[in-house]
XYZ file of C-alpha atoms in Angstrom:
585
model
C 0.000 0.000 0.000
C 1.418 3.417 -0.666
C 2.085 6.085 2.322
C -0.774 7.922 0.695
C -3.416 5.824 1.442
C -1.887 4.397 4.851
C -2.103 8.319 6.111
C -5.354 8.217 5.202
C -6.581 4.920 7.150
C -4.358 6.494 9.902
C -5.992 9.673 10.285
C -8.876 8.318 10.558
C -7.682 6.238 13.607
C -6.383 9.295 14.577
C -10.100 10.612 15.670
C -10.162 7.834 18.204
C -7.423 9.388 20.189
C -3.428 9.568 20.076
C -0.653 8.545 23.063
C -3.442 6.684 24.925
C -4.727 2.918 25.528
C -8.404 2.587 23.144
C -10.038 -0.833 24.452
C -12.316 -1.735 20.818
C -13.378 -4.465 18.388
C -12.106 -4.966 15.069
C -15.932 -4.660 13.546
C -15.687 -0.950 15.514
C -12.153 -0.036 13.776
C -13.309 -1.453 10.377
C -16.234 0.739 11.172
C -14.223 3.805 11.999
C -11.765 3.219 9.140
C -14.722 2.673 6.353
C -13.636 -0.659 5.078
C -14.189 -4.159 5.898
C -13.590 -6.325 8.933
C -11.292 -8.511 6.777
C -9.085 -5.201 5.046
C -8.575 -3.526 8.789
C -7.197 -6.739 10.342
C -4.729 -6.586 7.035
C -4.304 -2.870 7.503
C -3.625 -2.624 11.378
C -1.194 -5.499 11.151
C 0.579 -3.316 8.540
C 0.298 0.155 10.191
C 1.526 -1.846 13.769
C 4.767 -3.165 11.370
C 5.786 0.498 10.119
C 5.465 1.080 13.981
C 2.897 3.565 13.837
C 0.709 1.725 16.387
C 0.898 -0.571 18.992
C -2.434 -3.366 18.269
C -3.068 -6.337 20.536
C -5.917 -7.959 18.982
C -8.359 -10.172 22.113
C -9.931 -13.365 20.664
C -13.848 -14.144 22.729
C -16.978 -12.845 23.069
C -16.592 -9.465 25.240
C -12.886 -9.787 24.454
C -12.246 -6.035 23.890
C -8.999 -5.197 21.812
C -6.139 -3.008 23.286
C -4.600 -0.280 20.216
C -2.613 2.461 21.194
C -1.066 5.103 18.397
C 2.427 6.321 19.021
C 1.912 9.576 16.321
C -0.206 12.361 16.348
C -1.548 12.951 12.418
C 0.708 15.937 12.147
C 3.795 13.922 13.654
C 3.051 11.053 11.637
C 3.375 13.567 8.439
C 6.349 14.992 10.154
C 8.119 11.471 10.499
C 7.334 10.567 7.377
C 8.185 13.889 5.723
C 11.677 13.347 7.349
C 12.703 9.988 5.901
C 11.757 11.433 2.137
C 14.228 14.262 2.945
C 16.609 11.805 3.768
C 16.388 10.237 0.581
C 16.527 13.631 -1.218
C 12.520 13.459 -2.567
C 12.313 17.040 -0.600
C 9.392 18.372 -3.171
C 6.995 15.199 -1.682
C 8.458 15.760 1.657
C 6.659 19.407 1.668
C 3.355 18.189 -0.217
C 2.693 15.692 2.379
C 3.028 18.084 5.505
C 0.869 20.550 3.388
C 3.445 22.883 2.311
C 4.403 23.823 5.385
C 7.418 26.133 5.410
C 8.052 26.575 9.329
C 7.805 22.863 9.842
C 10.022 22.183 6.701
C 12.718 24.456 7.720
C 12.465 22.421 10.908
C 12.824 19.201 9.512
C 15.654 20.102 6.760
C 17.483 21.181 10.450
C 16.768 17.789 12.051
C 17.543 16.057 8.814
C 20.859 17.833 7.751
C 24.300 16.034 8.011
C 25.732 13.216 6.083
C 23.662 10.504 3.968
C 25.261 7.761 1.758
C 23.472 6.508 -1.381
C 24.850 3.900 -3.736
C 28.215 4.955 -2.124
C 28.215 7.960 -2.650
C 28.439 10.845 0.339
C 25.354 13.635 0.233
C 25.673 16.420 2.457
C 22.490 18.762 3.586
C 22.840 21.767 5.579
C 20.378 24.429 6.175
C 21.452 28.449 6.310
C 19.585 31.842 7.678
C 19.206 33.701 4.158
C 19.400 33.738 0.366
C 22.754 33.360 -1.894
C 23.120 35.684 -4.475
C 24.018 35.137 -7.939
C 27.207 32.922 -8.046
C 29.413 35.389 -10.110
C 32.557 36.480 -9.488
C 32.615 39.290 -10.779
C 30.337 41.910 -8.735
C 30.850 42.363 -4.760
C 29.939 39.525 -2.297
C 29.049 38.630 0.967
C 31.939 36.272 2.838
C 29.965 33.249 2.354
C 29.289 33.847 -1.530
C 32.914 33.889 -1.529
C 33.248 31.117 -0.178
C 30.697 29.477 -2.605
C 32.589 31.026 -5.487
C 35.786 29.235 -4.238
C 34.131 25.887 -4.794
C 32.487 26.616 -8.172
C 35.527 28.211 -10.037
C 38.900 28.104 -10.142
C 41.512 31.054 -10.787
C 44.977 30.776 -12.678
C 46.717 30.456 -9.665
C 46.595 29.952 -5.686
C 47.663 32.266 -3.141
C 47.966 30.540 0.239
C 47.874 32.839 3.981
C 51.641 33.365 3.768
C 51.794 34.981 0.485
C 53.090 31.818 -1.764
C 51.990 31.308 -4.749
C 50.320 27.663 -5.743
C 48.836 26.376 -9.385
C 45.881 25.788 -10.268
C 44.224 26.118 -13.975
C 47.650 27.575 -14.657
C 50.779 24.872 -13.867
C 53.683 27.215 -14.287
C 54.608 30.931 -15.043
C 56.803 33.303 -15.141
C 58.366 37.201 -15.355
C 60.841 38.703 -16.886
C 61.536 41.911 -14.981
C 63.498 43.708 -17.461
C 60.621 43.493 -20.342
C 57.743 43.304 -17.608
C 56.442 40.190 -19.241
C 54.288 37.658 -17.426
C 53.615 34.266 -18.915
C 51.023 31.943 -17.431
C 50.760 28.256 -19.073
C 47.928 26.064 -18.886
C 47.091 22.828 -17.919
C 45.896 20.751 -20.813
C 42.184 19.501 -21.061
C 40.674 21.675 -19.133
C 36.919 21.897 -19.410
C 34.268 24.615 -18.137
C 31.198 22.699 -16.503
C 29.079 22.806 -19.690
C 31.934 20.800 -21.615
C 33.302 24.182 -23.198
C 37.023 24.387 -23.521
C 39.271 26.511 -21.169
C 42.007 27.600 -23.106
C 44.025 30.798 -23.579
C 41.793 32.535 -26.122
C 39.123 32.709 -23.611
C 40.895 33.309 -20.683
C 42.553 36.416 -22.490
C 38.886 37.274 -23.777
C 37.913 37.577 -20.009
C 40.547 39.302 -19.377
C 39.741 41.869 -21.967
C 35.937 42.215 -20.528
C 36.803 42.349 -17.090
C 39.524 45.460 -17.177
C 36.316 47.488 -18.759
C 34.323 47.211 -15.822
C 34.727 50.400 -13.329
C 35.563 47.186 -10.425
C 38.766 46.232 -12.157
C 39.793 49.314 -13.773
C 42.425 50.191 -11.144
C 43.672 46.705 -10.160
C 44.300 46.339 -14.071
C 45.459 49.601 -15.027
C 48.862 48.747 -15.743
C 48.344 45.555 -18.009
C 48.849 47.462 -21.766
C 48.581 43.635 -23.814
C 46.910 40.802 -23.351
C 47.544 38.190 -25.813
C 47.400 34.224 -26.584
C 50.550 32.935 -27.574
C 49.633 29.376 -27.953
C 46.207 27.612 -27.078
C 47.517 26.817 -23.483
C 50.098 30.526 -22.994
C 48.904 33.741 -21.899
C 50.845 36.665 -21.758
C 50.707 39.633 -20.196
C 52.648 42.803 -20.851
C 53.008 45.548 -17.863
C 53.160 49.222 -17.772
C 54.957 49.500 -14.605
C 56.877 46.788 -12.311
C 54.591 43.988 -10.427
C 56.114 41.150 -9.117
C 53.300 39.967 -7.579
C 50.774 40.165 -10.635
C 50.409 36.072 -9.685
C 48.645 36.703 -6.792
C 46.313 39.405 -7.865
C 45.184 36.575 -10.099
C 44.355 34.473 -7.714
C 41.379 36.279 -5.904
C 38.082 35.051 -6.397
C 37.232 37.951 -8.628
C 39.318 36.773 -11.142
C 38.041 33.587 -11.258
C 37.822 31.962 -14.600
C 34.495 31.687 -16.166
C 33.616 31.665 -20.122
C 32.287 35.223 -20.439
C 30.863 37.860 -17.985
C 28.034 36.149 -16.995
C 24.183 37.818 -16.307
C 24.685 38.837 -12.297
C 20.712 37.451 -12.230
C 21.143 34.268 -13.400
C 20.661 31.655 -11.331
C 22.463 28.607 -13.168
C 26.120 29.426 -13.652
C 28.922 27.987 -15.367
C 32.208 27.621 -13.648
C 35.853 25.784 -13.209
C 35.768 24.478 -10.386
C 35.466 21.532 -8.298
C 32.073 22.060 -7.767
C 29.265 22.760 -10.693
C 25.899 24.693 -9.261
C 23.019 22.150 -10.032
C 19.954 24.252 -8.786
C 20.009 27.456 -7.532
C 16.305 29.173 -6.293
C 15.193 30.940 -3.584
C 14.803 28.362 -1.544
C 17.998 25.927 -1.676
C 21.277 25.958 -3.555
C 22.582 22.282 -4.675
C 26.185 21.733 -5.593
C 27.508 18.579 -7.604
C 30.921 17.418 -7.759
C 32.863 18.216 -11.166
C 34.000 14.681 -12.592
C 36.235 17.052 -15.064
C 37.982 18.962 -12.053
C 41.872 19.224 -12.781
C 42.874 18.693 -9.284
C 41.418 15.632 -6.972
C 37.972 15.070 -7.144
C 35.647 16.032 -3.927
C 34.964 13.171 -1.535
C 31.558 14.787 -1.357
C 29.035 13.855 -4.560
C 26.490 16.967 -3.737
C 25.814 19.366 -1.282
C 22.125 20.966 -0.678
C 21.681 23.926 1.563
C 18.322 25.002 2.474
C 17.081 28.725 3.119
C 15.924 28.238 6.741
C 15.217 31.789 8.366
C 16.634 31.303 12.181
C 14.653 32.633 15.509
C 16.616 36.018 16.561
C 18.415 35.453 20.131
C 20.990 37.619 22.624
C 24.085 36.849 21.355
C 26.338 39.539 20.033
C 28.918 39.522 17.228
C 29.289 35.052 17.316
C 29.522 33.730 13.520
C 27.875 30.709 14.400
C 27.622 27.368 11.289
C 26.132 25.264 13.720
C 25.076 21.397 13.754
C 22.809 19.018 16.442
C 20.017 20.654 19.051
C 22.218 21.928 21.309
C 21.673 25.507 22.416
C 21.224 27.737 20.131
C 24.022 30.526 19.902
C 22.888 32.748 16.613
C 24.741 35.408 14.722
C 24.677 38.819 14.102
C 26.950 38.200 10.226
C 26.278 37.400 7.682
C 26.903 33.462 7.619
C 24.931 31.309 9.787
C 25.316 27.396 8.734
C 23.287 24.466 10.284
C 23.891 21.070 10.343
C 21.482 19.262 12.768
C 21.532 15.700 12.823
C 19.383 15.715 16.083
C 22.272 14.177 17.959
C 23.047 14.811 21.570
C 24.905 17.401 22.798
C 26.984 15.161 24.862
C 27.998 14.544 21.084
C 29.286 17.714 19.916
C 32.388 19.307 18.077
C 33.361 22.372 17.958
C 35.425 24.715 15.932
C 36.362 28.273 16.776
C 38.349 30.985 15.497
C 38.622 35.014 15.442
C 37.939 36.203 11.935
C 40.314 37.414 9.867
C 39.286 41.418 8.999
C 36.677 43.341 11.366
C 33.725 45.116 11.455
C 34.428 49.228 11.043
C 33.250 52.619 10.764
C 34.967 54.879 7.523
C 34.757 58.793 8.054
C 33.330 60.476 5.356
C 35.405 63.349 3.948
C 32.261 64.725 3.179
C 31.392 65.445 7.343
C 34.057 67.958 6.941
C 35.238 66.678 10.433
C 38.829 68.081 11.635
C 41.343 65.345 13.533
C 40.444 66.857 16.201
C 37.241 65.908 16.004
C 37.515 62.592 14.261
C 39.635 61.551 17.237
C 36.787 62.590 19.481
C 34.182 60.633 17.347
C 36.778 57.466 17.787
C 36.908 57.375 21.871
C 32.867 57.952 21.757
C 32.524 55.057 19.278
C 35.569 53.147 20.286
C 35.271 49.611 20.321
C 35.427 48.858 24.287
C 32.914 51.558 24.305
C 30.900 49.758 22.336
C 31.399 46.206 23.363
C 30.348 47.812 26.570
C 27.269 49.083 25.747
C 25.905 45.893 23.836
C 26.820 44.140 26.627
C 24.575 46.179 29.169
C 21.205 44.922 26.079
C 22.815 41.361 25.479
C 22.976 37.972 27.368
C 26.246 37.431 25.625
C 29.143 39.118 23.477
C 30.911 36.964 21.149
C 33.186 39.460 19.660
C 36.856 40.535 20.315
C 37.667 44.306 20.665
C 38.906 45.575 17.238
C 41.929 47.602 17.904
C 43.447 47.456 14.468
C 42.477 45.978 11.110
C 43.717 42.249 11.451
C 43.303 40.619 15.391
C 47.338 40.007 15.004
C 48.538 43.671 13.738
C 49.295 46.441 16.939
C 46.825 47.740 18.052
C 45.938 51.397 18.155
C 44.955 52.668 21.591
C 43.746 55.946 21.976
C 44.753 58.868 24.757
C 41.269 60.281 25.600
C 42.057 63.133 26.599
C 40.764 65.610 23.918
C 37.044 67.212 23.973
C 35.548 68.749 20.629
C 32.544 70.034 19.804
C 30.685 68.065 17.103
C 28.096 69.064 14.591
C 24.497 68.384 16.289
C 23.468 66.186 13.546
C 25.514 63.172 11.940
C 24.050 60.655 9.347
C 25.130 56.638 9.374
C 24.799 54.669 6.059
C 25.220 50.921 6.380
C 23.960 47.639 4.225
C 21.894 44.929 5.290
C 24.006 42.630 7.730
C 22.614 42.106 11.226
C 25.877 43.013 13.241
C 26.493 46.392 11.511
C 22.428 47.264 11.937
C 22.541 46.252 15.496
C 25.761 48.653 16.028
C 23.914 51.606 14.444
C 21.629 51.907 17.366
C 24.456 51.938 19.849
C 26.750 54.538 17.914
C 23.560 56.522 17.851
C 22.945 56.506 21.530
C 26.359 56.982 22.721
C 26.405 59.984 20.088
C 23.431 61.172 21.377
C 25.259 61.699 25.460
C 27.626 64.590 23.567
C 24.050 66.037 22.137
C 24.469 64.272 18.269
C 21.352 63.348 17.062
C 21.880 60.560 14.128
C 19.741 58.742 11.850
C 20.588 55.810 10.188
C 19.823 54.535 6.454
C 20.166 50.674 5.720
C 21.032 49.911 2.274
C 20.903 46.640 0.353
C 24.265 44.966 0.314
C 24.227 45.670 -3.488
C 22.986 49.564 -3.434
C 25.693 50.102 -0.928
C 28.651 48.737 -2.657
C 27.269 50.441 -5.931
C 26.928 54.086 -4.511
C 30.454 53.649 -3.123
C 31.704 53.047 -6.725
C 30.002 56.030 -8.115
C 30.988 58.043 -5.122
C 27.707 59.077 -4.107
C 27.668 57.529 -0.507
C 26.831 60.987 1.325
C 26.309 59.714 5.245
C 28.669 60.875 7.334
C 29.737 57.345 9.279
C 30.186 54.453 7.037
C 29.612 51.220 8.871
C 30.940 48.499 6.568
C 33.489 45.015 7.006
C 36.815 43.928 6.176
C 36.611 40.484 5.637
C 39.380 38.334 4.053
C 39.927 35.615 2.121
C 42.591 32.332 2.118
C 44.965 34.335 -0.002
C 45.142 36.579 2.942
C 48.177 38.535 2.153
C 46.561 39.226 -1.647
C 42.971 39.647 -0.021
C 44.266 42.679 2.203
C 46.756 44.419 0.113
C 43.274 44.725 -2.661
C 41.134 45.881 0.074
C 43.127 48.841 0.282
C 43.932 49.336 -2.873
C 40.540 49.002 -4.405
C 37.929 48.764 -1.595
C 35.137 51.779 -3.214
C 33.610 52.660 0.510
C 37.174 54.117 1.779
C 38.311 55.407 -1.577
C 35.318 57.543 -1.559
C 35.399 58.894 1.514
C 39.561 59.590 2.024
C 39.781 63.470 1.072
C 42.108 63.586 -2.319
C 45.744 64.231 -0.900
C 44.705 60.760 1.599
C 43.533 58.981 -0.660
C 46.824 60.053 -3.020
C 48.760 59.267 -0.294
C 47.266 55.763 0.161
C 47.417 54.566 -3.487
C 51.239 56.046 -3.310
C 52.313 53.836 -0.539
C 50.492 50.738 -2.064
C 51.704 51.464 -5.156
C 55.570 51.281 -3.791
C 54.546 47.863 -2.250
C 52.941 46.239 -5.366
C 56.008 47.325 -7.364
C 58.956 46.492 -5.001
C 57.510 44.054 -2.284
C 57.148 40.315 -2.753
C 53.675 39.212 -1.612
C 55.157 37.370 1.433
C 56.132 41.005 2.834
C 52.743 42.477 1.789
C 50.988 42.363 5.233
C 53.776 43.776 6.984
C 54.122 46.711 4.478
C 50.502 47.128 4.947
C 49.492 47.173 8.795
C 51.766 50.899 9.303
C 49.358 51.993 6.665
C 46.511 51.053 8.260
C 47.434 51.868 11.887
C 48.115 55.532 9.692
C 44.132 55.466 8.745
C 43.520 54.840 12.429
C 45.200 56.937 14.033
C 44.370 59.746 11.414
C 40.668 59.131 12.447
C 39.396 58.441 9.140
C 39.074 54.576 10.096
C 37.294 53.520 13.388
C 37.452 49.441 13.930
C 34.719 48.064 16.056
C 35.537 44.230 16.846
C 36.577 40.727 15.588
C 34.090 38.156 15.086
C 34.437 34.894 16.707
C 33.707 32.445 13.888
C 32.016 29.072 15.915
C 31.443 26.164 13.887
C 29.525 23.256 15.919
C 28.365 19.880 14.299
C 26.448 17.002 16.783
C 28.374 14.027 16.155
C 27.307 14.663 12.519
C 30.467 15.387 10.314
C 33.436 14.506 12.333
C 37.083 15.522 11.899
C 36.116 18.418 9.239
C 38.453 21.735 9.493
C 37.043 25.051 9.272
C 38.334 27.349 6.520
C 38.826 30.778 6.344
C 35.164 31.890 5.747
C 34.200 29.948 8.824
C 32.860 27.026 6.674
C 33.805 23.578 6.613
C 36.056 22.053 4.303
C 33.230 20.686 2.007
C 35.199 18.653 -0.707
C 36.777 17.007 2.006
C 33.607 15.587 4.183
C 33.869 12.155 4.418
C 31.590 9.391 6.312
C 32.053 5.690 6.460
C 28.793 4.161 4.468
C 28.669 1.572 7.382
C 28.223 4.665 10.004
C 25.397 6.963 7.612
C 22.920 7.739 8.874
């Protein structure tokens, strides 16, 4: 008998009464069930097998039967509903509960974790919000980057100490004296529709790409781009760059046939990983059998849009698995993988992130040092940590007293007292933290008689007003957020990041590109964050940049995936989640 019909007999068992003894006959069940005496004895033995009821059938006149059902209707559908999500049939899964959402997202949370079929590993997680469009080439949030890492692949790798790694590219090379790079290709390579990757196309990208108002700067000095061969690209420099390799190897410059539509939901990549669906509601991932480099140990991954309950902690980047307590997030990443293990069975991750939260000056406040250095002890970040402590159950942040948590940190003599205009105007983006810190600048503003109000842009609006130098608010609340390439990550930041560009008066923001343009030209990518952190503490201590705290990055799975790292973006290492068939769940 199909589950269809067995629901239906149920439910109308269910009318009798659920979680308690019923004393009956069979002619009353058959009765209750509309069928025949013969059909319910058939159907309760069945129902009792799937372990939906309990039935002790009495033989003899006044021999009254004992049946007892362990499910209430709606938990029965909820059970049931569960196993088809375990075997990946998730659109029947949310007909038979009705098209519930609420319960669904409960049930993809319960559900999530590791499942083998035919061999092969399946992993389902669930997460607090929609992915944009998996392009490379227009801003993204830090897990988007992330995603992007597994869908494409760049020329080359830049690892967190500034060395440089292959990937589509094997080898390359400079020759300082003619300012020539070379980059050669591996053979074979394919794009995830079956389209070839070879230098023509790359070097067509290329071409597209140093057009658009993002790359303009970074690609400035390239003056020729050419294919030499079907596998050599060559690239011919106005000025000096030893360290052109790594600029190549952020996720912006990852290798995809053509600009692709920022809307469009199926995308075509390099990498390891080729997007399978993409909607609203889930993003699925399949592993590329045509990858260059080892193949994932994972054959898909689905995550599910679940929206998450709200909760009192502050500034924790939580990707959490199992029913323990709930710790949530105020970033923009918040992973769950709930197997609906113990807690008894948990692991746990935990890091600082790389980067901060921070608040940029706008040149356009037409604030004096003086005063900027005022603003920064009345917003500083123990201030503030302070405050959202005194409205929270719990801070999970660090106190921000430079860029990076391991560069010196800037302290602050407060000992100066300026008058400030009466009214100041924040601009910030969607991203729960920065919203949530708004509020508290606003109020500790408003003690030295500064009334503020606050305008919340989309992530996208933001980063597009900054480029066309129209952001007009007078504090900037905004992130630095790097990525594994962390020497490369933070040198571009500076050198290209719109929001501070915009708001640096013209001799700072002269200055700036000066000084980064000495390091790019003379500095090998290994010295990069060195060369860079007296340049920041410079920003800091000029008052034009205000950092507010470190996330702690938490990443907490109940006995589901075991022995996984956690990467820079505070995910785990997907390609690499393994789980014996013999222990699947």
């Amino acid at each position: 008998m199909n589950v269809e019909k067995q629901i239906l007999y149920f439910s109308r068992l269910a009318k009798l009464g659920v979680s308690k003894e019923i004393l009956t006959t069979l002619p009353e069940l058959a009765e209750a069930m509309f069928t025949s005496t013969r059909h319910c004895r058939a159907l309760l033995k069945e129902l009792s097998n799937a372990g939906w009821i309990e039935w002790t059938p009495k033989v003899g006149r006044n021999q009254r039967s004992h049946l007892f059902l362990n499910y209430s209707l709606e938990g029965m559908k909820a059970e049931l509903s569960k196993q088809l999500i375990r075997e990946g049939s998730y659109e029947k899964a949310l007909n038979l509960i009705d098209n519930d959402q609420e319960l669904f997202g409960r049930l993809l949370k319960s559900t999530s974790g590791t499942q083998q079929h035919q061999g092969r590993l399946h992993v389902q997680l669930t997460y607090n919000r929609q992915f944009s469009t998996l392009v490379p080439h227009i801003p993204q949030r830090n897990s988007e980057r992330f995603l992007l890492r597994q869908v494409y692949s760049c020329l080359t790798r830049c690892d967190e100490l500034g060395h440089i790694q292959p990937d589509l590219a094997h080898h390359w090379s400079y020759d300082e004296q003619k300012l020539v790079w070379r980059f050669h290709l591996r053979p074979y390579l394919r794009f995830h529709d079956g389209s070839d990757i070879n230098s023509a196309v790359v070097v067509e990208l290329f071409q597209q790409l140093r057009k658009s108002a993002v790359y303009k700067q970074e690609l400035s000095h390239i003056k020729e781009m050419r294919a030499i061969n079907p596998l050599c690209i060559e690239l011919e420099l106005s000025e000096s760059d030893p360290g052109l390799a790594g600029l190549l190897s952020q996720i912006k410059y990852s290798i995809q046939p053509s600009i692709q539509d920022s809307k469009a939901r199926k995308v075509v990549g390099s990498g390891m990983f080729k997007v399978a669906e993409h909607s609203p509601q889930q993003l699925t991932l399949q592993a590329f059998d045509d990858y260059h480099g080892f193949r994932a140990l994972t054959e898909s991954i689905t995550i599910w849009q679940v929206v998450e309950q709200s909760s009192q902690v502050f500034g924790d980047t939580v990707l959490q698995a199992g029913r323990g307590k709930q710790t949530s997030t105020l970033c923009s990443n918040y992973l769950s993988v709930d197997g609906g293990k113990s807690e008894s069975e948990s692991e746990q991750r935990s890091s600082i992130e790389d980067g901060c939260l921070l608040t940029i000056v706008n040149s356009r406040a037409q604030l004096s040092l003086s005063q900027r250095k005022f603003l920064g002890q009345l917003i500083s970040t123990d201030r503030l940590l302070q405050q959202v402590a005194s409205t929270t159950d719990k801070v999970e942040a660090v106190p921000a007293y430079n860029l990076l948590p391991d560069w010196l940190g800037m302290l602050q003599i407060q000992d100066c007292v300026e008058s400030l205009p009466k009214r100041l105007t924040i601009g910030t983006f969607e991203h729960k933290a920065l919203k949530k810190c708004a509020p508290i600048i606003t109020e500790l503003l408003e003690r030295v008689g500064v009334t503020c109000t606050t305008r919340v842009y989309s992530f996208e609006e933001f980063h597009q007003r900054a480029s066309d130098n129209t952001l007009s608010e007078d504090l900037l609340l905004t992130s630095m957020n790097l990525d594994e390439n962390r020497p490369i990550s933070a040198f571009y930041w500076m050198w290209s990041n719109p929001i501070i560009h915009q708001s640096l008066p013209v001799q700072d923001a002269t200055w700036l590109k000066g000084r980064l343009t000495e390091i790019r030209s003379e500095k090998p990518i290994t010295r990069y964050l060195k060369e860079l952190e007296p340049i920041a503490s410079a920003l800091i201590t000029s008052g034009w940049v205000i950092p507010m705290f470190h996330h702690r990055q938490t990443l907490r799975f109940e006995g589901v995936l075991k022995n996984v790292a956690m990467n820079t973006w505070g995910w785990p290492v997907l390609q690499d989640i393994w789980s014996d068939e013999s222990q699947a769940s």
